[in-house]
Amino acid sequence: MNPIPVLMYHSVHPRPPRATAALSVHPRAFADQMGLLRERGFTPVPFSALGDGPVPPRPVVVTFDDGYADFHRHALPVLDDLGFTATVFATTGWLADAGPDAAGRPLDAMLSWGQVREAAEHGVEFGAHSHSHPQLDQLGGAALRDELARSRGLLEDRLGRAVTTMAYPYGYSSARVRRAVRAAGYGSACAVANRTASLDARGDPLAVPRLTVGRGTSLDTFARVVDGAGLGRVYLREHALTKGYAVVRRARYGVRAGLRKAAGRD
């Protein structure tokens, strides 16, 4: 099986706030990128399809993290026009009308539950992205389990369908987090890694790599990304930062785990 590009978007916005600017794409750029997929014969499939069976000859997965309102305004019409599907990993505590379930600090205007349902009716798949968008690999066991269960439970209750996919906030996970994800009932999960995904036995379904698409991704670079050409050069800086930061995060968790144990907490 050839490698599959799993694209990671966040915001599609003409004038994004500073907090989301680097990972936002302009609506015109997004339309051009989706048009290029069509021209090159790619067929978008939902993320869950990677583990559910046969996929079309040239599959691509288009994912969005967080659940920003601009997905409904700017991305969904483009996807509808092309007959494309996508997967949105929603941070349930950030949603605009989360009410008593509100948690965390959203970075921009968020989808409402009504917009989530409308997008789902248009063929968009929804997966979990935690409840309050914490760094999951830094949480103790009880807090980690709660984040995973609440987000999945709310999505299933509101959409009336099973939710078996998720994406790690910030892309951070660990073996411990992945075990908790599996125990919570998820069958597959997205990391970042900036590599193409594989459906063979070597791939970990709970750490499926994705390819970052952001403000600085030109159409030429986007074409190289989906074709898997020269990814090491495209994501050179990201790969170097990821390796270094993984060491820091493991050490940081060890310190925090020691403090929780000393305090008698999970």
GROMACS .gro file of C-alpha atoms in nm:
model
  266
    1MET     CA    1   0.000   0.000   0.000
    2ASN     CA    2   0.135   0.339  -0.100
    3PRO     CA    3   0.175   0.601   0.175
    4ILE     CA    4  -0.138   0.811   0.233
    5PRO     CA    5  -0.127   1.187   0.295
    6VAL     CA    6  -0.325   1.284   0.604
    7LEU     CA    7  -0.344   1.663   0.599
    8MET     CA    8  -0.372   1.866   0.919
    9TYR     CA    9  -0.553   2.199   0.907
   10HIS     CA   10  -0.672   2.418   1.190
   11SER     CA   11  -0.829   2.742   1.073
   12VAL     CA   12  -0.946   2.868   0.731
   13HIS     CA   13  -0.967   3.243   0.781
   14PRO     CA   14  -0.887   3.555   0.576
   15ARG     CA   15  -0.768   3.754   0.880
   16PRO     CA   16  -0.698   3.515   1.167
   17PRO     CA   17  -0.607   3.633   1.517
   18ARG     CA   18  -0.241   3.612   1.608
   19ALA     CA   19  -0.296   3.300   1.819
   20THR     CA   20  -0.402   3.092   1.518
   21ALA     CA   21  -0.230   3.279   1.233
   22ALA     CA   22   0.059   3.040   1.166
   23LEU     CA   23  -0.171   2.739   1.138
   24SER     CA   24  -0.444   2.918   0.946
   25VAL     CA   25  -0.482   2.919   0.569
   26HIS     CA   26  -0.657   3.182   0.359
   27PRO     CA   27  -0.992   3.067   0.214
   28ARG     CA   28  -0.861   3.120  -0.141
   29ALA     CA   29  -0.555   2.907  -0.064
   30PHE     CA   30  -0.776   2.634   0.080
   31ALA     CA   31  -0.996   2.634  -0.230
   32ASP     CA   32  -0.685   2.612  -0.452
   33GLN     CA   33  -0.547   2.325  -0.245
   34MET     CA   34  -0.872   2.128  -0.264
   35GLY     CA   35  -0.887   2.198  -0.637
   36LEU     CA   36  -0.536   2.058  -0.677
   37LEU     CA   37  -0.644   1.739  -0.500
   38ARG     CA   38  -0.928   1.702  -0.748
   39GLU     CA   39  -0.703   1.772  -1.047
   40ARG     CA   40  -0.449   1.511  -0.933
   41GLY     CA   41  -0.708   1.242  -0.884
   42PHE     CA   42  -0.710   1.224  -0.505
   43THR     CA   43  -1.023   1.101  -0.328
   44PRO     CA   44  -1.074   1.235   0.026
   45VAL     CA   45  -1.185   0.973   0.278
   46PRO     CA   46  -1.273   1.014   0.647
   47PHE     CA   47  -0.996   0.939   0.891
   48SER     CA   48  -1.181   0.634   1.025
   49ALA     CA   49  -1.167   0.478   0.676
   50LEU     CA   50  -0.795   0.412   0.718
   51GLY     CA   51  -0.873   0.134   0.961
   52ASP     CA   52  -1.215   0.024   0.836
   53GLY     CA   53  -1.128  -0.152   0.513
   54PRO     CA   54  -1.065  -0.081   0.143
   55VAL     CA   55  -0.989   0.274   0.034
   56PRO     CA   56  -0.997   0.421  -0.319
   57PRO     CA   57  -0.685   0.408  -0.539
   58ARG     CA   58  -0.551   0.751  -0.445
   59PRO     CA   59  -0.684   0.839  -0.100
   60VAL     CA   60  -0.618   1.152   0.101
   61VAL     CA   61  -0.751   1.247   0.446
   62VAL     CA   62  -0.835   1.612   0.517
   63THR     CA   63  -0.846   1.680   0.892
   64PHE     CA   64  -0.915   1.991   1.101
   65ASP     CA   65  -0.821   2.030   1.466
   66ASP     CA   66  -1.004   2.223   1.740
   67GLY     CA   67  -1.335   2.304   1.568
   68TYR     CA   68  -1.315   2.671   1.473
   69ALA     CA   69  -1.626   2.845   1.342
   70ASP     CA   70  -1.447   2.938   1.020
   71PHE     CA   71  -1.464   2.570   0.918
   72HIS     CA   72  -1.839   2.610   0.876
   73ARG     CA   73  -1.813   2.946   0.700
   74HIS     CA   74  -1.513   2.897   0.470
   75ALA     CA   75  -1.415   2.529   0.444
   76LEU     CA   76  -1.747   2.345   0.438
   77PRO     CA   77  -1.880   2.522   0.124
   78VAL     CA   78  -1.561   2.432  -0.068
   79LEU     CA   79  -1.582   2.070   0.044
   80ASP     CA   80  -1.952   2.059  -0.048
   81ASP     CA   81  -1.890   2.201  -0.395
   82LEU     CA   82  -1.629   1.934  -0.467
   83GLY     CA   83  -1.816   1.649  -0.302
   84PHE     CA   84  -1.529   1.604  -0.055
   85THR     CA   85  -1.545   1.474   0.298
   86ALA     CA   86  -1.323   1.575   0.590
   87THR     CA   87  -1.271   1.487   0.956
   88VAL     CA   88  -1.298   1.752   1.227
   89PHE     CA   89  -1.144   1.676   1.567
   90ALA     CA   90  -1.348   1.894   1.802
   91THR     CA   91  -1.244   2.022   2.143
   92THR     CA   92  -1.582   1.980   2.310
   93GLY     CA   93  -1.523   2.216   2.602
   94TRP     CA   94  -1.433   2.497   2.360
   95LEU     CA   95  -1.750   2.487   2.151
   96ALA     CA   96  -1.943   2.813   2.135
   97ASP     CA   97  -2.247   2.687   2.324
   98ALA     CA   98  -2.073   2.435   2.550
   99GLY     CA   99  -2.264   2.587   2.843
  100PRO     CA  100  -2.194   2.406   3.171
  101ASP     CA  101  -1.947   2.182   2.986
  102ALA     CA  102  -1.728   2.480   2.887
  103ALA     CA  103  -1.360   2.421   2.966
  104GLY     CA  104  -1.025   2.554   2.855
  105ARG     CA  105  -0.953   2.873   2.662
  106PRO     CA  106  -1.046   2.874   2.291
  107LEU     CA  107  -0.816   3.072   2.064
  108ASP     CA  108  -1.086   3.201   1.828
  109ALA     CA  109  -1.459   3.177   1.759
  110MET     CA  110  -1.570   2.815   1.774
  111LEU     CA  111  -1.833   2.599   1.610
  112SER     CA  112  -2.167   2.562   1.784
  113TRP     CA  113  -2.327   2.223   1.840
  114GLY     CA  114  -2.583   2.311   1.573
  115GLN     CA  115  -2.305   2.374   1.322
  116VAL     CA  116  -2.138   2.048   1.424
  117ARG     CA  117  -2.461   1.859   1.352
  118GLU     CA  118  -2.510   2.044   1.023
  119ALA     CA  119  -2.157   1.961   0.908
  120ALA     CA  120  -2.209   1.597   1.006
  121GLU     CA  121  -2.525   1.592   0.794
  122HIS     CA  122  -2.310   1.712   0.502
  123GLY     CA  123  -2.086   1.408   0.536
  124VAL     CA  124  -1.816   1.549   0.766
  125GLU     CA  125  -1.681   1.303   1.022
  126PHE     CA  126  -1.627   1.425   1.378
  127GLY     CA  127  -1.367   1.286   1.614
  128ALA     CA  128  -1.252   1.389   1.959
  129HIS     CA  129  -0.973   1.632   2.040
  130SER     CA  130  -1.000   1.608   2.420
  131HIS     CA  131  -1.240   1.820   2.625
  132SER     CA  132  -1.030   2.119   2.734
  133HIS     CA  133  -0.727   2.087   2.500
  134PRO     CA  134  -0.458   2.006   2.759
  135GLN     CA  135  -0.120   1.849   2.697
  136LEU     CA  136  -0.239   1.494   2.753
  137ASP     CA  137   0.107   1.351   2.816
  138GLN     CA  138   0.145   1.579   3.118
  139LEU     CA  139  -0.179   1.472   3.292
  140GLY     CA  140  -0.219   1.220   3.570
  141GLY     CA  141  -0.428   0.910   3.509
  142ALA     CA  142  -0.763   1.033   3.637
  143ALA     CA  143  -0.749   1.364   3.451
  144LEU     CA  144  -0.635   1.190   3.134
  145ARG     CA  145  -0.922   0.941   3.148
  146ASP     CA  146  -1.172   1.221   3.206
  147GLU     CA  147  -1.049   1.423   2.907
  148LEU     CA  148  -1.078   1.122   2.678
  149ALA     CA  149  -1.417   1.003   2.805
  150ARG     CA  150  -1.593   1.341   2.824
  151SER     CA  151  -1.507   1.450   2.472
  152ARG     CA  152  -1.612   1.117   2.321
  153GLY     CA  153  -1.928   1.097   2.531
  154LEU     CA  154  -2.046   1.448   2.442
  155LEU     CA  155  -1.989   1.396   2.071
  156GLU     CA  156  -2.172   1.062   2.072
  157ASP     CA  157  -2.465   1.205   2.269
  158ARG     CA  158  -2.502   1.509   2.042
  159LEU     CA  159  -2.447   1.333   1.710
  160GLY     CA  160  -2.613   1.001   1.786
  161ARG     CA  161  -2.330   0.798   1.638
  162ALA     CA  162  -2.019   0.620   1.756
  163VAL     CA  163  -1.696   0.820   1.784
  164THR     CA  164  -1.389   0.601   1.752
  165THR     CA  165  -1.124   0.850   1.635
  166MET     CA  166  -0.931   1.128   1.805
  167ALA     CA  167  -0.637   1.362   1.762
  168TYR     CA  168  -0.388   1.453   2.034
  169PRO     CA  169  -0.388   1.824   2.131
  170TYR     CA  170  -0.059   1.977   2.018
  171GLY     CA  171   0.025   1.635   1.870
  172TYR     CA  172   0.168   1.523   2.204
  173SER     CA  173   0.126   1.164   2.320
  174SER     CA  174   0.324   0.888   2.486
  175ALA     CA  175   0.295   0.513   2.528
  176ARG     CA  176   0.099   0.575   2.850
  177VAL     CA  177  -0.141   0.813   2.675
  178ARG     CA  178  -0.192   0.574   2.385
  179ARG     CA  179  -0.280   0.293   2.625
  180ALA     CA  180  -0.539   0.519   2.785
  181VAL     CA  181  -0.674   0.613   2.442
  182ARG     CA  182  -0.722   0.248   2.352
  183ALA     CA  183  -0.885   0.176   2.691
  184ALA     CA  184  -1.125   0.467   2.634
  185GLY     CA  185  -1.259   0.296   2.323
  186TYR     CA  186  -1.081   0.477   2.042
  187GLY     CA  187  -0.964   0.266   1.751
  188SER     CA  188  -0.736   0.521   1.586
  189ALA     CA  189  -0.571   0.850   1.670
  190CYS     CA  190  -0.376   1.125   1.494
  191ALA     CA  191  -0.035   1.253   1.585
  192VAL     CA  192   0.154   1.506   1.369
  193ALA     CA  193   0.506   1.379   1.277
  194ASN     CA  194   0.486   1.539   0.927
  195ARG     CA  195   0.514   1.208   0.747
  196THR     CA  196   0.273   1.021   0.521
  197ALA     CA  197   0.066   0.744   0.677
  198SER     CA  198   0.075   0.373   0.599
  199LEU     CA  199  -0.195   0.108   0.623
  200ASP     CA  200   0.049  -0.180   0.658
  201ALA     CA  201   0.132  -0.366   0.978
  202ARG     CA  202   0.418  -0.129   1.058
  203GLY     CA  203   0.184   0.162   1.123
  204ASP     CA  204   0.051   0.232   1.473
  205PRO     CA  205  -0.324   0.314   1.445
  206LEU     CA  206  -0.295   0.524   1.762
  207ALA     CA  207  -0.013   0.740   1.624
  208VAL     CA  208  -0.107   0.806   1.262
  209PRO     CA  209   0.121   1.079   1.123
  210ARG     CA  210  -0.017   1.390   0.956
  211LEU     CA  211   0.119   1.665   0.734
  212THR     CA  212   0.089   2.023   0.857
  213VAL     CA  213  -0.070   2.278   0.625
  214GLY     CA  214  -0.034   2.637   0.738
  215ARG     CA  215  -0.015   3.000   0.631
  216GLY     CA  216   0.327   2.954   0.474
  217THR     CA  217   0.232   2.651   0.264
  218SER     CA  218   0.241   2.765  -0.098
  219LEU     CA  219   0.046   2.575  -0.361
  220ASP     CA  220   0.374   2.438  -0.501
  221THR     CA  221   0.477   2.316  -0.156
  222PHE     CA  222   0.129   2.171  -0.102
  223ALA     CA  223   0.165   1.973  -0.426
  224ARG     CA  224   0.496   1.832  -0.303
  225VAL     CA  225   0.344   1.745   0.033
  226VAL     CA  226   0.051   1.546  -0.107
  227ASP     CA  227   0.280   1.371  -0.353
  228GLY     CA  228   0.522   1.284  -0.070
  229ALA     CA  229   0.811   1.457  -0.248
  230GLY     CA  230   1.100   1.582  -0.036
  231LEU     CA  231   0.911   1.589   0.294
  232GLY     CA  232   1.237   1.589   0.486
  233ARG     CA  233   1.324   1.926   0.333
  234VAL     CA  234   0.972   2.069   0.359
  235TYR     CA  235   0.949   1.986   0.730
  236LEU     CA  236   1.317   2.004   0.826
  237ARG     CA  237   1.265   2.258   1.105
  238GLU     CA  238   0.957   2.079   1.244
  239HIS     CA  239   1.136   1.743   1.257
  240ALA     CA  240   1.433   1.890   1.445
  241LEU     CA  241   1.210   2.064   1.701
  242THR     CA  242   1.000   1.753   1.757
  243LYS     CA  243   1.300   1.533   1.841
  244GLY     CA  244   1.442   1.781   2.087
  245TYR     CA  245   1.116   1.860   2.258
  246ALA     CA  246   1.026   1.493   2.310
  247VAL     CA  247   1.319   1.460   2.552
  248VAL     CA  248   1.209   1.771   2.741
  249ARG     CA  249   0.849   1.648   2.770
  250ARG     CA  250   0.946   1.308   2.908
  251ALA     CA  251   1.157   1.473   3.177
  252ARG     CA  252   0.881   1.724   3.258
  253TYR     CA  253   0.624   1.449   3.304
  254GLY     CA  254   0.859   1.257   3.532
  255VAL     CA  255   0.890   1.560   3.761
  256ARG     CA  256   0.515   1.621   3.768
  257ALA     CA  257   0.438   1.254   3.831
  258GLY     CA  258   0.677   1.259   4.126
  259LEU     CA  259   0.505   1.566   4.271
  260ARG     CA  260   0.160   1.408   4.233
  261LYS     CA  261   0.280   1.091   4.404
  262ALA     CA  262   0.431   1.290   4.690
  263ALA     CA  263   0.102   1.475   4.732
  264GLY     CA  264  -0.097   1.151   4.733
  265ARG     CA  265  -0.274   1.227   4.403
  266ASP     CA  266  -0.305   1.014   4.088
   0.00000   0.00000   0.00000
